[in-house]
GROMACS .gro file of C-alpha atoms in nm:
model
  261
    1UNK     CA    1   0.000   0.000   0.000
    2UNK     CA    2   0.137   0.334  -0.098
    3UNK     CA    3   0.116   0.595   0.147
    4UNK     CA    4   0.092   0.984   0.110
    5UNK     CA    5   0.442   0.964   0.258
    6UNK     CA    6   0.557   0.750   0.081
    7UNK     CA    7   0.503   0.959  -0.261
    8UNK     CA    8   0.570   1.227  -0.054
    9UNK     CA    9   0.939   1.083   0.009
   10UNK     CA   10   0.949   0.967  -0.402
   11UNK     CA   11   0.862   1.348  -0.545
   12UNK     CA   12   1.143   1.460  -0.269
   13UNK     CA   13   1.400   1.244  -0.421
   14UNK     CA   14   1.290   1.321  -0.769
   15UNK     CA   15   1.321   1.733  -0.716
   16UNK     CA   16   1.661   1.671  -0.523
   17UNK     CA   17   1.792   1.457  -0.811
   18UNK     CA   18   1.699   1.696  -1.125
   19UNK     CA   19   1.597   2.078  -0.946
   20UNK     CA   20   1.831   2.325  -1.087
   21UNK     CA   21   1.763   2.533  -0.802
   22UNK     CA   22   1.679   2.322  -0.515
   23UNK     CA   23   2.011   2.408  -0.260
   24UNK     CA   24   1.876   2.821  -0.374
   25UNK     CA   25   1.547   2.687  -0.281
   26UNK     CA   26   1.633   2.557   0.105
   27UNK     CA   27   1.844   2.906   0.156
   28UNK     CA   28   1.523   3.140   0.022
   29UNK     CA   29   1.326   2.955   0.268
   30UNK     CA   30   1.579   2.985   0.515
   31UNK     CA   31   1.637   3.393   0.465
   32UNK     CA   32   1.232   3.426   0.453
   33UNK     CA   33   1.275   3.296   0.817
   34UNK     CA   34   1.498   3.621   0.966
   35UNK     CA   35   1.600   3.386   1.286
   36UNK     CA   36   1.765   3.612   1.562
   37UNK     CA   37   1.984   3.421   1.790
   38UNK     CA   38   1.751   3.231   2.083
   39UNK     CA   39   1.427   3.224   1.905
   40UNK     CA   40   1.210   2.916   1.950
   41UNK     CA   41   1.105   2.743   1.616
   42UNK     CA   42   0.829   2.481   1.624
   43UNK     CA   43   0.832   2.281   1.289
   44UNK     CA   44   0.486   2.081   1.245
   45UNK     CA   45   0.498   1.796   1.038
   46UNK     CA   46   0.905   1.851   0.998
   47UNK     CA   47   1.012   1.516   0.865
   48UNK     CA   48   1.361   1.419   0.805
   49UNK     CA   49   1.439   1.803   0.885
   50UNK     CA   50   1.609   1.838   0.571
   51UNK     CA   51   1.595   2.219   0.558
   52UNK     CA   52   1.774   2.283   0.875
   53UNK     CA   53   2.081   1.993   0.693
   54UNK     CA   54   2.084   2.219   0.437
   55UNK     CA   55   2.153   2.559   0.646
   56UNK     CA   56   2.289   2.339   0.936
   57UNK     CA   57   2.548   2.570   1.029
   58UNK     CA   58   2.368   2.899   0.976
   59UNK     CA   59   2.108   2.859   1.263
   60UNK     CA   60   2.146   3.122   1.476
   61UNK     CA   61   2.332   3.045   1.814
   62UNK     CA   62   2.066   2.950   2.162
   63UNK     CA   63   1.799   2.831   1.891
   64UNK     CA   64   1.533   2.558   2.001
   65UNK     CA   65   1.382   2.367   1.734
   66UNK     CA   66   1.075   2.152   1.852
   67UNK     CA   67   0.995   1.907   1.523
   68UNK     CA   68   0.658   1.780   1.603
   69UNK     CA   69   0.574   1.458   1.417
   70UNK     CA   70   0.401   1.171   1.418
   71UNK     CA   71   0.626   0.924   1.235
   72UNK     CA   72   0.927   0.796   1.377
   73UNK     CA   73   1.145   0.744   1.038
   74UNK     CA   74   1.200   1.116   0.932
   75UNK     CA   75   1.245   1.184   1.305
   76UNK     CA   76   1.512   0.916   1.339
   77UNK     CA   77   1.694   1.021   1.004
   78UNK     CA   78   1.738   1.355   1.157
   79UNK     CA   79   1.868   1.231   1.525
   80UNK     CA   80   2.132   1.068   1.362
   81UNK     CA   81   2.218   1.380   1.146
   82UNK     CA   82   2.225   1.550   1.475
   83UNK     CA   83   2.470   1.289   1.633
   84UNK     CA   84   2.689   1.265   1.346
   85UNK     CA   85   2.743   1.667   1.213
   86UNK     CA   86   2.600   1.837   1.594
   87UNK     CA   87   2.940   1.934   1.631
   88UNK     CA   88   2.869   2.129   1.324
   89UNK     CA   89   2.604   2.361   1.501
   90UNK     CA   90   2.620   2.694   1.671
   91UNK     CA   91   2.655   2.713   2.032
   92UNK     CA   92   2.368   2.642   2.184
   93UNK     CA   93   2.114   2.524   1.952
   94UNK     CA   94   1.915   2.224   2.021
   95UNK     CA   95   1.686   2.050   1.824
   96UNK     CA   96   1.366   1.852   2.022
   97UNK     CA   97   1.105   1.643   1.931
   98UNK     CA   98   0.797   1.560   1.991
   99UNK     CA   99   0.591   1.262   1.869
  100UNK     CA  100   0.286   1.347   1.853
  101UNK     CA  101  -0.020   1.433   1.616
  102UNK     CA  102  -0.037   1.769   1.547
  103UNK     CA  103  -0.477   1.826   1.530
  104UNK     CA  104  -0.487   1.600   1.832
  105UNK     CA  105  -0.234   1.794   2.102
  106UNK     CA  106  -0.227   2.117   2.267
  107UNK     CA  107  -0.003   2.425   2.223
  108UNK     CA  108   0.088   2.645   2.473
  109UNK     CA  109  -0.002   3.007   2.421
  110UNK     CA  110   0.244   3.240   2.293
  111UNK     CA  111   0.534   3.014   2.264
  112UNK     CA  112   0.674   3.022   1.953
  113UNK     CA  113   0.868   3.283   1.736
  114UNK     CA  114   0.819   3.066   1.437
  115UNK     CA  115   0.606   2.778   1.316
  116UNK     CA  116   0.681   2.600   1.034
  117UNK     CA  117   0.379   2.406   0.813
  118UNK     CA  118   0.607   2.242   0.494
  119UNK     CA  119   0.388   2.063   0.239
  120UNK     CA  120   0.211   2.007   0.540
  121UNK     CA  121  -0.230   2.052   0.485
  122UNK     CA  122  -0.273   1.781   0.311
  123UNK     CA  123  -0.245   1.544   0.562
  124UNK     CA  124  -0.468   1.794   0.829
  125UNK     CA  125  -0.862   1.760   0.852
  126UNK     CA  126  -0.951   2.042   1.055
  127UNK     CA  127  -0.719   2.315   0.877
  128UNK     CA  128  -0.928   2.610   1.013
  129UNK     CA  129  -0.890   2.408   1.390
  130UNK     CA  130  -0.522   2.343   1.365
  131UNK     CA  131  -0.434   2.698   1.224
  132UNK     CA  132  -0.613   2.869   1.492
  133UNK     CA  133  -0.395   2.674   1.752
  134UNK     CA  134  -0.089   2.748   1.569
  135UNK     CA  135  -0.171   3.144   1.593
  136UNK     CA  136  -0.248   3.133   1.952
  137UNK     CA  137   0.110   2.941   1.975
  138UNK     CA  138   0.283   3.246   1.781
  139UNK     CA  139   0.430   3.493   2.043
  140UNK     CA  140   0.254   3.843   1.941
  141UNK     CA  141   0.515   3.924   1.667
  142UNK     CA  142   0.566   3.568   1.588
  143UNK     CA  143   0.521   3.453   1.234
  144UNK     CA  144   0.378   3.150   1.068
  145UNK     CA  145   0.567   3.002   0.771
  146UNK     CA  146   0.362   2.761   0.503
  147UNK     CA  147   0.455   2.605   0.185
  148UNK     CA  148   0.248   2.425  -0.027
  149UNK     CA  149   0.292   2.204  -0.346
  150UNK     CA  150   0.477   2.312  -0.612
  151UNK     CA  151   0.247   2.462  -0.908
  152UNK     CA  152   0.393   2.289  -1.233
  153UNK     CA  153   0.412   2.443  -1.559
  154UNK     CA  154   0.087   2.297  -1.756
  155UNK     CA  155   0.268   2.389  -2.132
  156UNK     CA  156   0.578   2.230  -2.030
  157UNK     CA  157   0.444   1.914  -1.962
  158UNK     CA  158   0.159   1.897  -2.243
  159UNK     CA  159   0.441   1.955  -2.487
  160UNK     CA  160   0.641   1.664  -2.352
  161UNK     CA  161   0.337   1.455  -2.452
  162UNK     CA  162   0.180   1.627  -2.769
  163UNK     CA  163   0.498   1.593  -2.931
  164UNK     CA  164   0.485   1.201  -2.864
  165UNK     CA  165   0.092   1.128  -2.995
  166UNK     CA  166   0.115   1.427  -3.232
  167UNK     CA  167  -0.225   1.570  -3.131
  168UNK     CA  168  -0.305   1.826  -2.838
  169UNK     CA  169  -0.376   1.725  -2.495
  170UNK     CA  170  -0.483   1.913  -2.173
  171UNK     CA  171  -0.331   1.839  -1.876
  172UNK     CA  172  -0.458   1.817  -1.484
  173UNK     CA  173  -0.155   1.804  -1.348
  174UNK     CA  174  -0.217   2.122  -1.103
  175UNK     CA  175  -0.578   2.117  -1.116
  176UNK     CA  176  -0.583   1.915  -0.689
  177UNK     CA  177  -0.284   2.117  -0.631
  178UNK     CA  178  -0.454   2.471  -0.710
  179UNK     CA  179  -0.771   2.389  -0.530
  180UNK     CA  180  -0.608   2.301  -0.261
  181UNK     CA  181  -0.384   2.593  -0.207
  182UNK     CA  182  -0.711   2.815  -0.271
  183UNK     CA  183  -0.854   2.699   0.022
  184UNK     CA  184  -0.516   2.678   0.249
  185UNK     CA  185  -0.463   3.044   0.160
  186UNK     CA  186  -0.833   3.163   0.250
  187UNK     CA  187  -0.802   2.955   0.576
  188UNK     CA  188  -0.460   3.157   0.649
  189UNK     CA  189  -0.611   3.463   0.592
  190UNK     CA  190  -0.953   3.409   0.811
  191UNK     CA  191  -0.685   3.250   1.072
  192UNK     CA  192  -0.390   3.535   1.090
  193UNK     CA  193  -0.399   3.895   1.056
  194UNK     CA  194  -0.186   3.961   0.777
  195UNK     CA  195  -0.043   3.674   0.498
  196UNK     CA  196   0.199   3.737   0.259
  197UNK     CA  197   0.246   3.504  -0.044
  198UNK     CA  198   0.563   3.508  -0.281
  199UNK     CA  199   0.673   3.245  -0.524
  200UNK     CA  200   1.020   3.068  -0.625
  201UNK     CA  201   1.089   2.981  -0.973
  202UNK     CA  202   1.241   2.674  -1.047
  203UNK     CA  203   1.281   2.401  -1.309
  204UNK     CA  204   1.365   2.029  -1.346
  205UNK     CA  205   1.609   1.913  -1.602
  206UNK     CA  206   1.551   1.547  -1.633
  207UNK     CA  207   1.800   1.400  -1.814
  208UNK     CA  208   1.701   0.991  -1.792
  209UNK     CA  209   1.360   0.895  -2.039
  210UNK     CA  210   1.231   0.636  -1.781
  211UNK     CA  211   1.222   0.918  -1.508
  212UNK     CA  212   1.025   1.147  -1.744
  213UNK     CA  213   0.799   0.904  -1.812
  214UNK     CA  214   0.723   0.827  -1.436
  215UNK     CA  215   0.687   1.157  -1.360
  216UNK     CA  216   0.434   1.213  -1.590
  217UNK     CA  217   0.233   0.872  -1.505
  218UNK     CA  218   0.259   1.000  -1.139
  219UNK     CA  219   0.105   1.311  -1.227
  220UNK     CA  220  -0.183   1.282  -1.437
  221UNK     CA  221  -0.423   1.004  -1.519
  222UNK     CA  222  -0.463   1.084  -1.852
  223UNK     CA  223  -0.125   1.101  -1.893
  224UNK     CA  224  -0.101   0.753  -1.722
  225UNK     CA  225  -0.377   0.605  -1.977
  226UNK     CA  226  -0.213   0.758  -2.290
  227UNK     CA  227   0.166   0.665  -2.238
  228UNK     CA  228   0.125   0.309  -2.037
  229UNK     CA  229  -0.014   0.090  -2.358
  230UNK     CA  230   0.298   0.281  -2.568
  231UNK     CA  231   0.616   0.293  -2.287
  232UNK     CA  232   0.847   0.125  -2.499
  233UNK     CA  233   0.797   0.381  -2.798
  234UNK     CA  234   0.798   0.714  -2.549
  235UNK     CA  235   1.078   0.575  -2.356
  236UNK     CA  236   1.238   0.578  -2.698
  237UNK     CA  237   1.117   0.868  -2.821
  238UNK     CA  238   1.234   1.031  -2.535
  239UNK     CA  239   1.597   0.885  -2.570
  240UNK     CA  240   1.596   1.018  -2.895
  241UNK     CA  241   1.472   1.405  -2.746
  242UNK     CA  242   1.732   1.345  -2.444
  243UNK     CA  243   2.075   1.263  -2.742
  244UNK     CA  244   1.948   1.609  -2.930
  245UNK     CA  245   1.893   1.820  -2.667
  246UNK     CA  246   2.017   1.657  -2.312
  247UNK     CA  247   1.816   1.714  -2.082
  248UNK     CA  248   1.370   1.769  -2.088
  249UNK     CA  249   1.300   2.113  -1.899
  250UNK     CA  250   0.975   2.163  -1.726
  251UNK     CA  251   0.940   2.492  -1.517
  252UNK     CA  252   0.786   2.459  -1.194
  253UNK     CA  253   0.668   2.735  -0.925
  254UNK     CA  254   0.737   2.688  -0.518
  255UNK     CA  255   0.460   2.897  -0.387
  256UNK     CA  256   0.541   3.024   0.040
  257UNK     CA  257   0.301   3.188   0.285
  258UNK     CA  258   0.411   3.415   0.561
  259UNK     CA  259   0.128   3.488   0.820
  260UNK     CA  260   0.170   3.721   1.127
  261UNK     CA  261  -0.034   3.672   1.424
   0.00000   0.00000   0.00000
């Protein structure tokens, strides 16, 4: 049975192994967070905690980072990161954790300086319920950090195809993704008093035929039905794309949320 993690921890590997922007990605995020030495950081949902590896030695010196999680892998991942490079840290900073679900626990009251909520409402419920916890948890000039799925570029990918079958195709690829983030943003803004939303530009260069052809099964259905009965002849057609011009580009858009109490 394939999990939301698990495809979770698949599209993860696949934007680490062909972003072109992916380490400017983590430090963006990173600046957007303006941590002043001793500030408390809860991280909800935090994973493996791979955007702290990735700025491990700029955190700000006294920091506490609480990742709050309810599965045990990404949290062990990161404890052994911590035992192996903690050396690596600035004085004082400590990284907690707490195993738990996030809609089921408490939070106490002005807490926090910053929460962190990665690729992280898809797996919540009650959004609305959770958010408003999360804003009593801000101190008052705390902020609220949220990404959301990545907003793929619908030509890019309908080329890919179109050139294959020779005939025009529409894709759905970011038709979940967009009504999603509609209603995560209007539940930000009837949850916090002021959200700001900016947007990193990316773009994958895939340079292997049997990964573009996954990713685009993985994304669409249609996609799926039109390639799977013809993979040997895209795989090749692909191959023959990928000698010509080396790699297949599709842009792709990392949209972030900043919400102050």
């Amino acid at each position: 049975l394939i999990t939301k993690n698990d495809m979770a921890d698949k599209r993860y590997g696949f934007y680490e192994r062909f972003s072109t922007r992916q380490e400017e990605w983590y430090q963006f995020r990173f600046d957007s967070l303006e941590l002043k030495e001793n500030m408390y950081i809860l991280d909800v949902g935090g994973g493996y905690g791979t955007p702290w590896m990735k700025v491990w030695e700029q955190i700000p010196a006294g920091c506490t980072i609480m990742m709050l999680d309810k599965d045990s892998k990404g949290r062990d991942y990161l404890k052994n990161h911590i035992k192996e490079y903690g050396d690596k840290l600035a004085k004082g900073v400590t990284f907690l954790f707490w195993d738990a679900d996030a809609e089921r626990i408490s939070y106490e009251e002005e807490k926090y300086d910053r929460i962190l909520a990665n690729h992280f409402w898809g797996y919540i419920e009650d959004k609305v319920g959770l958010m408003k916890k999360l804003q009593k948890a801000l101190k008052p000039d705390g902020r609220l950090y949220s990404t959301v799925p990545s907003i793929v570029n619908e030509e890019d990918v309908e080329g890919i195809v179109e050139d294959f079958i020779k005939s025009h195709v529409k894709t759905g690829i970011n038709a979940n993704k967009k009504v999603e983030q509609t209603y995560v943003e209007q539940c930000l803004k009837n949850s916090f008093s002021n959200v700001d939303y900016s947007v990193f530009v990316n773009e994958l260069w895939i340079n292997d035929e049997e990964a573009v052809y996954e990713y685009l099964c993985d994304s669409d259905k249609e996609f799926q039905r039109l390639l799977e009965k013809k993979k040997i002849e895209f795989l090749h057609h692909i191959k023959s794309r990928l000698i010509v011009e080396n790699v297949i580009k599709i842009r792709v858009e990392g949209p972030m949320y900043v919400c102050g109490k």
